[in-house]
Coordinates of C-alpha atoms in Angstrom, one line a residue:
Chain A
X24 CA 157.0 191.6 102.9
X25 CA 160.6 192.3 103.3
X26 CA 163.1 190.0 101.7
X27 CA 166.4 189.5 103.6
X28 CA 169.4 188.4 101.7
X29 CA 172.2 186.5 103.4
X30 CA 175.7 186.5 102.1
X31 CA 176.5 188.6 99.0
X32 CA 174.1 189.3 96.3
X33 CA 176.3 187.5 93.8
X34 CA 176.3 184.4 95.9
X35 CA 172.5 184.4 96.3
X36 CA 172.2 184.9 92.5
X37 CA 174.2 181.9 92.0
X38 CA 171.9 179.7 94.1
X39 CA 168.6 181.3 92.8
X40 CA 169.2 181.9 89.2
X41 CA 171.2 178.8 88.4
X42 CA 169.0 175.9 88.9
X43 CA 170.6 172.4 88.5
X44 CA 170.6 170.9 84.9
X45 CA 170.3 167.5 86.5
X46 CA 167.3 166.4 88.3
X47 CA 169.0 163.6 90.3
X48 CA 172.4 163.8 91.7
X49 CA 175.1 162.9 89.2
X50 CA 177.3 161.5 91.9
X51 CA 175.6 158.4 93.4
X52 CA 175.3 157.4 97.0
X53 CA 177.2 160.5 98.0
X54 CA 175.9 160.3 101.5
X55 CA 177.3 156.7 101.8
X56 CA 174.0 155.4 103.0
X57 CA 173.7 152.3 100.8
X58 CA 176.0 149.4 101.6
X59 CA 174.4 146.3 100.0
X60 CA 177.7 144.2 100.0
X61 CA 178.2 144.9 103.7
X62 CA 179.5 147.6 106.0
X63 CA 183.1 146.4 106.5
X64 CA 185.8 145.3 104.0
X65 CA 188.8 144.2 105.9
X66 CA 192.4 143.3 104.8
X67 CA 192.3 145.1 101.5
X68 CA 195.9 145.0 100.1
X69 CA 195.6 144.4 96.4
X70 CA 193.4 145.0 93.4
X71 CA 190.2 146.9 92.7
X72 CA 187.6 146.2 95.5
X73 CA 184.0 147.2 95.6
X74 CA 183.0 148.6 98.9
X75 CA 180.0 150.8 99.8
X76 CA 177.7 151.0 96.8
X77 CA 179.2 152.8 93.8
X78 CA 182.5 153.3 95.5
X79 CA 185.6 151.3 94.5
X80 CA 188.9 151.0 96.4
X81 CA 192.2 150.3 94.6
X82 CA 195.2 149.4 96.6
X83 CA 198.7 148.0 96.2
X84 CA 200.5 149.5 99.1
X85 CA 199.8 148.8 102.8
X86 CA 196.6 147.1 104.1
X87 CA 193.3 148.9 104.7
X88 CA 189.9 148.3 106.1
X89 CA 187.1 150.2 104.4
X90 CA 183.9 150.7 106.5
X91 CA 180.6 152.4 106.5
X92 CA 181.0 154.6 109.5
X93 CA 178.8 156.8 111.7
X94 CA 181.4 159.5 112.2
X95 CA 179.8 162.4 110.1
X96 CA 180.0 166.2 110.1
X97 CA 177.7 167.7 112.7
X98 CA 174.5 169.3 111.6
X99 CA 174.7 168.5 107.9
X100 CA 172.1 165.8 107.8
X101 CA 174.5 163.0 107.0
X102 CA 174.2 159.7 108.8
X103 CA 177.2 157.7 107.3
X104 CA 180.6 158.2 106.0
X105 CA 183.1 156.0 104.0
X106 CA 186.1 155.4 106.3
X107 CA 189.5 154.2 105.0
X108 CA 191.6 152.8 107.9
X109 CA 195.2 151.8 107.5
X110 CA 195.8 148.5 109.4
X111 CA 199.3 147.7 108.0
X112 CA 201.6 150.5 107.2
X113 CA 204.0 150.9 104.3
X114 CA 206.5 153.7 104.5
X115 CA 208.5 152.7 101.5
X116 CA 206.1 153.2 98.6
X117 CA 207.0 151.5 95.3
X118 CA 207.1 153.5 92.2
X119 CA 203.7 152.2 91.0
X120 CA 202.2 152.4 94.5
X121 CA 198.5 153.5 94.6
X122 CA 195.6 153.7 97.0
X123 CA 192.4 155.3 95.7
X124 CA 188.7 155.7 96.4
X125 CA 186.7 156.2 93.2
X126 CA 183.4 156.4 91.5
X127 CA 182.9 155.5 87.8
X128 CA 180.2 157.0 85.5
X129 CA 178.4 155.9 82.3
X130 CA 179.0 158.3 79.4
X131 CA 175.2 158.5 78.6
X132 CA 174.6 160.0 82.1
X133 CA 177.1 162.8 81.6
X134 CA 176.2 164.1 78.1
X135 CA 175.0 167.3 79.8
X136 CA 178.6 168.2 80.4
X137 CA 179.0 168.7 76.7
X138 CA 182.6 167.5 77.0
X139 CA 184.6 167.7 73.8
X140 CA 182.6 170.7 72.5
X141 CA 183.2 174.5 72.7
X142 CA 180.3 174.6 75.2
X143 CA 181.9 172.2 77.6
X144 CA 180.7 172.8 81.2
X145 CA 182.5 173.2 84.4
X146 CA 182.3 170.4 86.8
X147 CA 182.3 171.2 90.6
X148 CA 182.9 168.5 93.1
X149 CA 182.1 169.2 96.7
X150 CA 182.6 166.8 99.7
X151 CA 183.2 166.5 103.4
X152 CA 186.5 165.0 104.4
X153 CA 188.3 164.2 107.7
X154 CA 191.7 162.7 108.5
X155 CA 194.2 162.5 111.2
X156 CA 196.8 163.3 108.5
X157 CA 196.8 167.0 107.7
X158 CA 198.3 167.7 104.3
X159 CA 197.5 167.4 100.7
X160 CA 195.8 164.7 98.6
X161 CA 194.7 164.8 95.1
X162 CA 191.2 164.8 93.6
X163 CA 191.2 163.7 89.9
X164 CA 188.7 163.6 87.1
X165 CA 189.6 161.2 84.4
X166 CA 188.0 160.9 80.9
X167 CA 188.3 157.1 80.3
X168 CA 187.1 157.4 76.7
X169 CA 189.9 159.7 75.6
X170 CA 192.6 159.1 78.3
X171 CA 192.5 162.7 79.4
X172 CA 192.5 164.0 83.0
X173 CA 192.5 167.0 85.3
X174 CA 193.5 167.1 88.9
X175 CA 193.5 169.4 91.9
X176 CA 195.5 169.3 95.1
X177 CA 193.2 169.4 98.2
X178 CA 194.5 170.4 101.6
X179 CA 193.3 169.0 104.9
X180 CA 194.0 172.0 107.0
X181 CA 193.2 170.6 110.5
X182 CA 193.7 167.0 111.6
X183 CA 190.7 165.1 112.9
X184 CA 188.3 167.9 111.8
X185 CA 185.5 167.5 109.3
X186 CA 186.1 170.1 106.5
X187 CA 184.0 170.8 103.4
X188 CA 185.9 171.1 100.2
X189 CA 184.6 172.5 96.9
X190 CA 186.7 172.0 93.8
X191 CA 185.7 173.4 90.3
X192 CA 187.2 171.9 87.2
X193 CA 186.8 173.8 83.9
X194 CA 185.1 172.1 81.0
X195 CA 187.3 170.2 78.4
X196 CA 186.7 171.2 74.8
X197 CA 188.6 168.1 73.7
X198 CA 187.3 164.5 73.6
X199 CA 183.6 163.7 73.8
X200 CA 182.3 161.2 76.2
X201 CA 180.8 158.2 74.4
X202 CA 177.0 158.3 74.7
X203 CA 176.5 154.7 75.9
X204 CA 176.2 152.6 79.1
X205 CA 180.0 152.0 79.4
X206 CA 182.6 153.6 81.6
X207 CA 183.4 157.1 80.5
X208 CA 184.5 159.2 83.5
X209 CA 186.1 158.4 86.8
X210 CA 186.4 160.6 89.9
X211 CA 189.3 159.6 92.2
X212 CA 190.6 160.5 95.6
X213 CA 194.3 159.7 95.6
X214 CA 195.4 158.5 99.1
X215 CA 198.8 157.1 98.1
X216 CA 200.8 157.7 95.0
X217 CA 204.2 156.2 94.0
X218 CA 206.8 158.1 91.9
X219 CA 205.2 156.9 88.7
X220 CA 202.3 159.2 89.5
X221 CA 203.9 162.1 91.4
X222 CA 207.2 162.9 89.7
X223 CA 205.9 165.5 87.2
X224 CA 203.7 168.6 87.5
X225 CA 200.2 168.2 88.6
X226 CA 197.7 168.3 85.7
X227 CA 195.7 171.3 86.9
X228 CA 194.4 171.8 83.3
X229 CA 192.9 169.1 81.1
X230 CA 195.7 167.2 79.4
X231 CA 196.4 163.8 77.7
X232 CA 197.1 161.2 80.4
X233 CA 200.6 161.5 81.7
X234 CA 200.9 159.4 84.8
X235 CA 203.7 161.4 86.3
X236 CA 201.3 164.4 86.5
X237 CA 198.4 162.7 88.2
X238 CA 199.0 162.9 92.0
X239 CA 201.9 165.2 92.6
X240 CA 202.5 166.3 96.3
X241 CA 200.1 163.6 97.6
X242 CA 200.4 162.5 101.3
X243 CA 200.9 158.9 102.1
X244 CA 197.9 157.4 103.9
X245 CA 199.7 154.1 104.3
X246 CA 202.5 155.7 106.3
X247 CA 201.1 154.7 109.8
X248 CA 198.4 152.4 111.2
X249 CA 197.2 155.6 112.9
X250 CA 196.0 156.9 109.6
X251 CA 192.3 157.1 108.6
X252 CA 190.4 159.0 106.0
X253 CA 186.7 159.8 106.1
X254 CA 184.5 160.9 103.2
X255 CA 180.9 161.9 102.9
X256 CA 178.5 164.3 101.3
X257 CA 179.9 164.0 97.9
X258 CA 178.2 166.0 95.2
X259 CA 179.1 166.7 91.6
X260 CA 177.5 169.7 90.0
X261 CA 177.5 171.0 86.5
X262 CA 178.8 174.6 86.5
X263 CA 181.4 176.6 88.4
X264 CA 180.8 177.0 92.0
X265 CA 182.7 178.0 95.1
X266 CA 182.1 177.4 98.8
X267 CA 179.6 180.2 98.9
X268 CA 177.6 179.4 95.8
X269 CA 177.7 175.5 95.8
X270 CA 174.0 174.3 95.8
X271 CA 173.0 172.3 98.9
X272 CA 173.6 168.5 98.9
X273 CA 170.7 166.6 97.2
X274 CA 169.4 164.2 99.8
X275 CA 167.5 161.2 98.1
X276 CA 164.9 159.1 99.9
X277 CA 166.2 155.6 100.7
X278 CA 164.2 153.8 98.0
X279 CA 165.5 156.1 95.2
X280 CA 169.1 156.0 96.4
X281 CA 169.0 152.1 96.7
X282 CA 167.4 151.7 93.3
X283 CA 169.9 153.9 91.6
X284 CA 172.8 151.8 93.1
X285 CA 171.0 148.6 92.1
X286 CA 171.5 149.4 88.5
X287 CA 175.1 148.5 89.2
X288 CA 174.8 145.9 92.0
X289 CA 171.9 144.1 93.6
X290 CA 172.0 141.6 96.5
X291 CA 168.9 139.5 96.2
X292 CA 167.9 138.1 99.6
X293 CA 164.9 137.3 101.7
X294 CA 163.5 138.2 105.1
X295 CA 164.2 134.8 106.4
X296 CA 163.4 131.1 106.6
X297 CA 161.0 129.8 103.9
X298 CA 160.8 133.0 101.9
X299 CA 160.9 132.6 98.2
X300 CA 163.4 133.8 95.7
X301 CA 161.2 132.7 92.7
X302 CA 159.3 129.8 91.1
X303 CA 160.2 127.5 88.3
X304 CA 160.0 123.8 87.1
X305 CA 161.9 120.6 87.7
X306 CA 163.6 120.3 84.4
X307 CA 164.9 116.9 85.3
X308 CA 165.2 114.7 88.4
X309 CA 168.4 116.5 89.2
X310 CA 167.7 120.1 88.1
X311 CA 165.4 122.8 89.1
X312 CA 165.1 125.8 86.9
X313 CA 163.9 128.9 88.8
X314 CA 163.2 132.3 87.3
X315 CA 164.7 135.2 89.3
X316 CA 163.8 138.8 88.5
X317 CA 165.8 141.9 89.6
X318 CA 164.3 144.8 91.4
X319 CA 166.0 147.2 89.0
X320 CA 167.0 147.0 85.3
X321 CA 170.8 146.5 85.2
X322 CA 173.4 148.7 83.4
X323 CA 174.6 145.6 81.6
X324 CA 173.9 141.9 81.7
X325 CA 175.2 141.2 85.2
X326 CA 177.6 138.7 86.7
X327 CA 175.8 136.3 89.1
X328 CA 177.4 134.9 92.3
X329 CA 175.6 132.8 94.9
X330 CA 176.0 132.3 98.5
X331 CA 176.4 128.8 99.8
X332 CA 174.1 126.4 98.0
X333 CA 173.1 124.8 101.4
X334 CA 171.6 128.2 102.4
X335 CA 168.9 127.5 99.7
X336 CA 166.0 125.0 99.5
X337 CA 164.4 123.6 96.4
X338 CA 160.7 122.7 97.1
X339 CA 158.4 120.8 94.8
X340 CA 155.3 119.0 95.9
X341 CA 156.0 117.6 99.3
X342 CA 159.8 117.3 98.7
X343 CA 162.3 119.8 99.9
X344 CA 166.0 119.6 99.5
X345 CA 169.0 121.9 99.7
X346 CA 170.8 122.1 96.3
X347 CA 174.4 120.9 96.1
X348 CA 175.1 123.5 93.4
X349 CA 173.7 126.6 91.8
X350 CA 174.4 128.3 88.4
X351 CA 172.9 130.9 86.2
X352 CA 171.5 130.7 82.6
X353 CA 169.5 132.8 80.3
X354 CA 170.8 136.0 82.0
X355 CA 169.5 139.4 80.9
X356 CA 169.2 142.9 82.1
X357 CA 166.0 141.9 83.9
X358 CA 166.6 138.6 85.5
X359 CA 168.1 135.0 85.0
X360 CA 167.3 131.4 85.3
X361 CA 168.8 129.8 88.4
X362 CA 169.7 126.2 87.8
X363 CA 169.9 124.0 90.9
X364 CA 171.7 120.7 91.3
X365 CA 169.4 118.4 93.2
X366 CA 168.3 114.7 93.1
X367 CA 165.1 112.7 93.2
X368 CA 162.7 115.3 91.9
X369 CA 159.9 114.6 89.4
X370 CA 160.3 116.1 86.0
X371 CA 157.7 118.7 85.2
X372 CA 156.7 119.5 88.7
X373 CA 156.5 123.2 89.6
X374 CA 159.1 124.2 92.2
X375 CA 160.1 127.2 94.3
X376 CA 163.5 128.2 95.5
X377 CA 163.5 129.2 99.2
X378 CA 165.7 130.5 101.9
X379 CA 166.8 127.5 104.0
X380 CA 167.1 129.3 107.3
X381 CA 170.6 128.1 108.0
X382 CA 172.0 131.5 107.1
X383 CA 171.1 134.5 105.0
X384 CA 170.9 133.1 101.5
X385 CA 172.2 135.6 98.9
X386 CA 172.3 136.1 95.2
X387 CA 174.5 138.9 93.9
X388 CA 174.0 140.5 90.5
X389 CA 176.8 142.8 89.6
X390 CA 177.0 145.1 86.5
X391 CA 179.3 147.7 88.1
X392 CA 181.8 149.6 86.0
Chain B
X17 CA 193.5 123.9 84.8
X18 CA 191.6 126.5 83.0
X19 CA 190.4 129.5 85.1
X20 CA 187.1 129.6 83.3
X21 CA 184.5 127.1 82.3
X22 CA 181.7 127.5 79.7
X23 CA 178.0 126.8 80.6
X24 CA 175.3 126.1 78.1
X25 CA 171.8 127.6 78.1
X26 CA 168.7 125.5 77.8
X27 CA 169.2 125.2 74.1
X28 CA 172.7 123.9 74.4
X29 CA 174.4 127.1 73.4
X30 CA 177.3 128.4 75.6
X31 CA 176.1 131.8 76.9
X32 CA 177.8 131.9 80.4
X33 CA 181.4 131.8 81.4
X34 CA 182.1 130.6 85.0
X35 CA 185.1 132.2 86.8
X36 CA 186.1 129.2 88.8
X37 CA 187.9 131.1 91.6
X38 CA 184.8 132.7 93.0
X39 CA 182.1 130.7 91.0
X40 CA 180.9 133.9 89.3
X41 CA 178.6 133.3 86.3
X42 CA 179.5 135.8 83.7
X43 CA 177.2 136.4 80.7
X44 CA 178.7 136.7 77.3
X45 CA 177.8 140.4 77.1
X46 CA 180.5 142.8 75.9
X47 CA 179.4 145.6 78.2
X48 CA 179.9 143.3 81.3
X49 CA 183.4 144.2 82.8
X50 CA 184.0 140.7 83.9
X51 CA 183.4 139.5 80.4
X52 CA 185.8 142.1 79.1
X53 CA 188.4 140.6 81.5
X54 CA 187.6 137.1 80.1
X55 CA 188.1 138.3 76.6
X56 CA 191.5 139.7 77.5
X57 CA 192.4 136.4 79.1
X58 CA 191.4 134.6 75.9
X59 CA 193.4 137.1 73.8
X60 CA 196.5 136.1 75.7
X61 CA 196.1 132.6 74.2
X62 CA 194.1 130.9 77.0
X63 CA 191.1 128.6 76.5
X64 CA 188.1 128.0 78.7
X65 CA 187.0 124.5 79.7
X66 CA 184.2 123.2 77.5
X67 CA 180.6 122.9 78.9
X68 CA 179.5 119.7 80.2

C-alpha cells in the first residue's frame, strides 16, 4: 500500500513522532462551548469579570459586552466563539488603562512544562482570531508564582477575517511553578494597554515583570464602538510548533468539557418546577438544613451565591413555603449545607429544597482562579 | 457598616464570611480567592460583623 505524505517530511514527522505529553487539553474550554454563567455579559467597564467558562475579562477603559457568539471560522469544527464588543469608546487611554481576555492555570496542572529547570519546555499557543481592527495586539504568558513573563506581538493582517495564529514561547529555566492548586500561570490577550504597559520594549524573552514591557505596540480596541474581537479554537501545546506542525485542536465531548470547567465554577439548577436540589431536615421551626452535592469536586472550597430565595421552595410533610433567605454552611470541595430561613415548620421533619417554578432557581459555586 | 459578616456552622464556629454586596458566602479556606481578598481587607484594619 502506498503512503502519500502531504506537506514536508519534517512537518509530518512533527505530527507523527511527537505525540502530546498531555492527554487532555491544557487550555480549557478553548472552543468556547461552555457558558454556565450565561451567554452575554453587558456593560463591562471595570474590574475582573468572569464570562464564558474559564475566561476572565479585565477592563478599566471603555465599556464592553462579552458574548458567546456563533461567528466561527468556516470548516474548522467550532460552533462558538468569544466576542468582545466595544459599546462605549475611549480614545484617551489613561496610563494604567487595560482591557484583557485571560485564562488562569493551576500550577499542579503545568508541571509537565518543567519550568525553572534546564529542561524547561517550549509552550505553543494557537488560536483563531477575527477583528475589524487590523493591527497588532499582544499575547502574554505570565508566571504568577515568580512574577516573570514573556510576550509576543500578534498581527491581524486582514480586517473582518478569521485568521489562525500560532505563537511559540521558549521554556523558562528560571522560576518553578508551585505544584499545588493555586494560580501559577496566566495567558492573556491584551486588547488595550496604557502607557504603564507599553512604554518599554516588549518582553519577547522571559524576564522579571516590568510592566512597561508587557504590551508594547498594542492596538486600542476601545477606540471605537465599531470595534469587536473574536476568539476561538485556543490550544496550548507543550513543545515548539509552527503553523505547519501544530497538532489539531483537541475537541472534547460536551460532558468532559463541562466537568473540567465545573472544577472552577458550577451553576446548580434544575429542569423546572418541583425538581429537587437536595434533602435535609428541619433543624428548627424557622430553618431547614439541606445537603447539596456538587457534580464535580472543586479546585478549592468554593464561594456560594444564591438566586432569589423566592425561586426556591422548602417542603416538609404537607407544608411548602418559599424561604425568605438562604445561606451556606459546612462547605467543602464536595458540597455544602444550604440553610433556609422559613417559619412554622416542625423540628425534626425531613425536608426537600425544590425549584419554585417562579423562575429558574440557581446556586452558584465558584472556585475560579 | 462592615462589608462582611461572619456566619457560624452548626457547632457555633464561624466558618463562613458573607460578602454583603452580593450575598456571597465565602468559606474560610485560604485557597479560595474571595477569602484571600477578605484577608487583605482585614489586613487593612477592617473588621467583619460578628455572627448572630
